Tab-separated table of C-alpha atoms and ligand atoms in Angstrom:
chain	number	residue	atom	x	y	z
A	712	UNK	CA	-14.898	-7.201	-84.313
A	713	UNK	CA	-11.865	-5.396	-84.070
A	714	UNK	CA	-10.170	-2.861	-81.685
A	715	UNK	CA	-9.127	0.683	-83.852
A	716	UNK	CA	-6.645	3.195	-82.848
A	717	UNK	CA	-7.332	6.132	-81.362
A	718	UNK	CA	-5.856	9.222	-82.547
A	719	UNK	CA	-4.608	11.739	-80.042
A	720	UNK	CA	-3.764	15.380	-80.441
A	721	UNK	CA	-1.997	17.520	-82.066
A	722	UNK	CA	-3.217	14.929	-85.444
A	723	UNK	CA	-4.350	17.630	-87.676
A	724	UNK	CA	-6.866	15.010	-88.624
A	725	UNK	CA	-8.982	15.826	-85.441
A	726	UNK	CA	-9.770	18.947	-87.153
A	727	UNK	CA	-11.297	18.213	-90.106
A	728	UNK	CA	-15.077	18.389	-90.810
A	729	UNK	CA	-16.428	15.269	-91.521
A	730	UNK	CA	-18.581	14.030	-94.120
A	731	UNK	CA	-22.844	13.255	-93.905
A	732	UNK	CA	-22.829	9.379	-93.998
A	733	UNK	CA	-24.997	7.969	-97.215
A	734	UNK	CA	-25.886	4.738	-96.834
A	735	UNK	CA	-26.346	2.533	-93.747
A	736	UNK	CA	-24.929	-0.565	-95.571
A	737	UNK	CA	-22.844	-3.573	-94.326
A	738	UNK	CA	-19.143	-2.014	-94.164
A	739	UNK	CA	-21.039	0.691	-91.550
A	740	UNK	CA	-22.646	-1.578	-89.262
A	741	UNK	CA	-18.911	-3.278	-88.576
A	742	UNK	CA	-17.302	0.422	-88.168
A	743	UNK	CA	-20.152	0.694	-85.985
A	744	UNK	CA	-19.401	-2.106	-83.878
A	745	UNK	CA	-15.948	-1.804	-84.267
A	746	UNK	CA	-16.158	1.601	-82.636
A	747	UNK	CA	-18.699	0.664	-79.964
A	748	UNK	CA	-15.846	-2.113	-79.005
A	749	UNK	CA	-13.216	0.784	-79.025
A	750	UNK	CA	-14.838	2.985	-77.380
A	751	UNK	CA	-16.112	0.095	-74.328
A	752	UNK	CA	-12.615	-1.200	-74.208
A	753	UNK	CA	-10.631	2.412	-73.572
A	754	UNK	CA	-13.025	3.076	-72.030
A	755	UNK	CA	-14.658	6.416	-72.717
A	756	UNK	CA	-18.651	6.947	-72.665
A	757	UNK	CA	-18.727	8.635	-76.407
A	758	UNK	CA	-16.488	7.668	-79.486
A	759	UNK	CA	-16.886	9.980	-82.999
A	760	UNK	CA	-15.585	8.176	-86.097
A	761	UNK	CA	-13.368	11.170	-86.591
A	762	UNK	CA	-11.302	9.522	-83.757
A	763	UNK	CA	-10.526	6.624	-85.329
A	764	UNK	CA	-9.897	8.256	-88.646
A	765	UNK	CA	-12.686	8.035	-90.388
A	766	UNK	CA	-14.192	11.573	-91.032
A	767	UNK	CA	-17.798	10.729	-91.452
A	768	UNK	CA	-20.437	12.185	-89.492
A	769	UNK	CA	-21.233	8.902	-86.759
A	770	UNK	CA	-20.568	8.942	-83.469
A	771	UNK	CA	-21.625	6.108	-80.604
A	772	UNK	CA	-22.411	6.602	-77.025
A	773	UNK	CA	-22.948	4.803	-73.987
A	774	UNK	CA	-23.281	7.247	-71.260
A	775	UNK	CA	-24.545	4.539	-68.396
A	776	UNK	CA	-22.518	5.731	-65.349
A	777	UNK	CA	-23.726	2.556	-63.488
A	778	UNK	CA	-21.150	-0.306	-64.485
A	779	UNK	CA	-23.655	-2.640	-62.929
A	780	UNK	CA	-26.711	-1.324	-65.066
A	781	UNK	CA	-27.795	-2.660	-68.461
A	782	UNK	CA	-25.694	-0.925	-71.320
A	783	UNK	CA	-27.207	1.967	-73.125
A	784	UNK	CA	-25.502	1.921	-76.904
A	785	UNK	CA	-26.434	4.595	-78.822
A	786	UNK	CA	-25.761	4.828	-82.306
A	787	UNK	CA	-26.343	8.158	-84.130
A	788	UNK	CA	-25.629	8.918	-87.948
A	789	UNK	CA	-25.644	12.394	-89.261
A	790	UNK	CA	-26.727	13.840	-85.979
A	791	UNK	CA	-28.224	17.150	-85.853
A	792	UNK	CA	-29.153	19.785	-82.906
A	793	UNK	CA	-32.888	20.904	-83.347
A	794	UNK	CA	-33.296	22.552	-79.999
A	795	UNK	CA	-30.339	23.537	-77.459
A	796	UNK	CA	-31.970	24.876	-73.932
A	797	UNK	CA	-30.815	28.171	-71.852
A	798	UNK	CA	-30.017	26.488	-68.669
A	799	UNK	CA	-26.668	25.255	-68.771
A	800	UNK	CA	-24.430	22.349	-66.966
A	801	UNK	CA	-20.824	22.274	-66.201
A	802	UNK	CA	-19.187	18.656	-66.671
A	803	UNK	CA	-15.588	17.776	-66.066
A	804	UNK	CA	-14.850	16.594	-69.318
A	805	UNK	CA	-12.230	14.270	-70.930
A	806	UNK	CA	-11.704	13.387	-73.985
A	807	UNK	CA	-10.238	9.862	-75.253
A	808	UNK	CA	-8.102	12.076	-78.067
A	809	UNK	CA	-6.100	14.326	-75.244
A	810	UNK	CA	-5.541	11.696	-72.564
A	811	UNK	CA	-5.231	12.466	-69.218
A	812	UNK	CA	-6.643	16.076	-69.373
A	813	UNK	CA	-9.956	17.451	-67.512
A	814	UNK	CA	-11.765	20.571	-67.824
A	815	UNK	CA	-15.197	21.642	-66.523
A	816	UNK	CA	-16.884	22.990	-69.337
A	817	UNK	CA	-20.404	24.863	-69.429
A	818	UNK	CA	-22.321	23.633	-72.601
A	819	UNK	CA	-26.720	23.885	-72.684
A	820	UNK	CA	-28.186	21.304	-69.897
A	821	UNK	CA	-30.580	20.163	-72.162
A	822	UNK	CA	-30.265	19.678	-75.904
A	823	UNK	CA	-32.896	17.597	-78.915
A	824	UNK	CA	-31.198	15.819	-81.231
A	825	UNK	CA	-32.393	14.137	-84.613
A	826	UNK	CA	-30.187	11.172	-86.504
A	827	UNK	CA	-30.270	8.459	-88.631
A	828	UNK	CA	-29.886	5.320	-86.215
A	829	UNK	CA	-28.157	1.688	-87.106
A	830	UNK	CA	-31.628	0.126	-88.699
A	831	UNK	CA	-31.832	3.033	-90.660
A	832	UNK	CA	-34.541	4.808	-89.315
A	833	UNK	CA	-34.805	8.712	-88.834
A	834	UNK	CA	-34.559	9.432	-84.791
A	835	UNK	CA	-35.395	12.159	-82.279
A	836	UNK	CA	-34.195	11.991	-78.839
A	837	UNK	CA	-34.209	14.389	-75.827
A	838	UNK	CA	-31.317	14.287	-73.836
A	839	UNK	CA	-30.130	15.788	-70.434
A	840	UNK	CA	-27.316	15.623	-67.774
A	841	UNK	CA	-24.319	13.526	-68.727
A	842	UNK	CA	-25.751	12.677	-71.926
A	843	UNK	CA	-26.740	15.862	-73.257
A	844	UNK	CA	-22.999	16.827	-72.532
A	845	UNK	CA	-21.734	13.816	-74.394
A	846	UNK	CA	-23.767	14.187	-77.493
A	847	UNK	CA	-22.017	17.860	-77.913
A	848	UNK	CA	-19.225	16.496	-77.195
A	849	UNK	CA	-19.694	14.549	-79.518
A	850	UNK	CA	-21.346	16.566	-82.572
A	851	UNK	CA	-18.107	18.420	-82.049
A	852	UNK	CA	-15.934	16.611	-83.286
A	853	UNK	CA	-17.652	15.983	-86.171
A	854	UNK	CA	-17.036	19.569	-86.898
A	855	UNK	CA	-13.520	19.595	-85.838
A	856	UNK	CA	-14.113	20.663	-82.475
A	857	UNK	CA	-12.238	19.514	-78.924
A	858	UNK	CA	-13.101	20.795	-75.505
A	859	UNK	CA	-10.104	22.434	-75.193
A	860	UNK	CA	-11.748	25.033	-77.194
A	861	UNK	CA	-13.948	25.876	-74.528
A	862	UNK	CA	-10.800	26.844	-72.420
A	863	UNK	CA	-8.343	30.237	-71.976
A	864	UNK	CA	-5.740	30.004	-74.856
A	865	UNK	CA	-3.261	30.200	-72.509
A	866	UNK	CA	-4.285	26.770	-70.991
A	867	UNK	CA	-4.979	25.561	-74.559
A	868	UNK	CA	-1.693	26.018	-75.576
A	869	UNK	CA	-0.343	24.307	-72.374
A	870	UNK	CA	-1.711	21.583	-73.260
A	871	UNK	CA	-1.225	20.985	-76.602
A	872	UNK	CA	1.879	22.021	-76.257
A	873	UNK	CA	2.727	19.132	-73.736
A	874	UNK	CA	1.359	16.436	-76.594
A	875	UNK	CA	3.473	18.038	-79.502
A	876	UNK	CA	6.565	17.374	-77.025
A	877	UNK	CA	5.246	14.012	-76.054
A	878	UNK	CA	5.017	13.431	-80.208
A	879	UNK	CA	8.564	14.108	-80.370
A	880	UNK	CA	9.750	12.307	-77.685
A	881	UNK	CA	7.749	9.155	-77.633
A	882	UNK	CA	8.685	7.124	-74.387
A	883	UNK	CA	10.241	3.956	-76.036
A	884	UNK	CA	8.283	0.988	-74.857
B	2123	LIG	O1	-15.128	9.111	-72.275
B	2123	LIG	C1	-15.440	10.308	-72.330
B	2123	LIG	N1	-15.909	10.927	-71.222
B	2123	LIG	C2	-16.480	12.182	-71.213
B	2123	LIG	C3	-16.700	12.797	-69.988
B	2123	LIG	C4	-17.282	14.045	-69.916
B	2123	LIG	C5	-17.654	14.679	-71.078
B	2123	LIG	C6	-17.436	14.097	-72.314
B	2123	LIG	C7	-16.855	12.854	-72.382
B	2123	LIG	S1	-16.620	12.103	-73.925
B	2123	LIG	C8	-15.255	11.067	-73.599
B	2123	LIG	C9	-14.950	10.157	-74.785
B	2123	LIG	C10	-14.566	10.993	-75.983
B	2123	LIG	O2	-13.503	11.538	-76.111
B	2123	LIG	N2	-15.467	11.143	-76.905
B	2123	LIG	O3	-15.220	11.917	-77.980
B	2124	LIG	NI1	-13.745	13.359	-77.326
């Protein structure tokens, strides 16, 4: 297992639309873990493999609030929204690619999702609260998307402006 970088904005690479996976061979069962060890050690409750470079539609979750409860790793390959519902929930989100910033953001409360898991085998899983949040989350960046979309473009710009800066300055360590 190893730890992978996480790449923070303004990387163009963050919006690119990744790929539909093919195959669930070898080589994607280490990403997988690999990401799942990423993700555990930042840590953040969601990882897409867009953030690590990789522009290929997988993304893992583990959206167990509870650090005393048993782990909850989800693995989902080529995800895909089949049903979104009309109530909505607001989340202060974060995002492990534009450290340090929170935003509430409304998305649909309640959202069906259908993937390929890590065996292989074609999935369907209802989600709600926190995890129906993450899961967008998610299944955005696999299209390119950050929550920063979701806000003013004033506030957008703040903020990616402050990274570009930060880019060009790095603080020498
Ligand atoms: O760790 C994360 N926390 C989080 C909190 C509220 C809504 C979404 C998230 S996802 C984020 C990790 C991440 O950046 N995944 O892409
Ligand atoms: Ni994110």
């Amino acid at each position: 297992m190893a730890l992978m970088d996480i790449i923070t904005i303004p990387d163009p690479i963050l919006r690119k639309e990744s790929a539909p996976i093919e195959r669930v061979d070898g080589d994607l069962e280490r990403l997988i873990d690999d990401m799942f060890e990423t993700m555990y050690d930042a840590p953040g409750i969601g990882l897409a493999a867009i953030q690590v470079g990789i522009p290929r539609r997988l993304l893992v979750i583990d959206a167990t609030r509870d650090e005393h409860a048993a782990p909850n790793p989800i693995t989902m390959i080529n995800p895909e929204i089949l049903t979104l519902s009309d109530e909505v929930n607001t989340y202060d989100e974060g995002c492990l690619s534009i450290p340090e910033v929170f935003a509430e953001v409304e998305r649909p409360a309640e959202v069906r999702v259908r993937y390929t898991d890590r065996a292989g085998n074609l999935q369907e899983l209802d989600c709600d609260g926190l995890l129906a949040t993450v899961v967008q989350h998610e299944i955005d960046h696999l299209d390119g998307k950050l929550f920063i979309d979701f806000l003013s473009r004033l506030r957008r710009d703040r903020i990616v402006k402050k990274f570009v800066k930060a880019a060009r300055n790095p603080v020498v360590g």
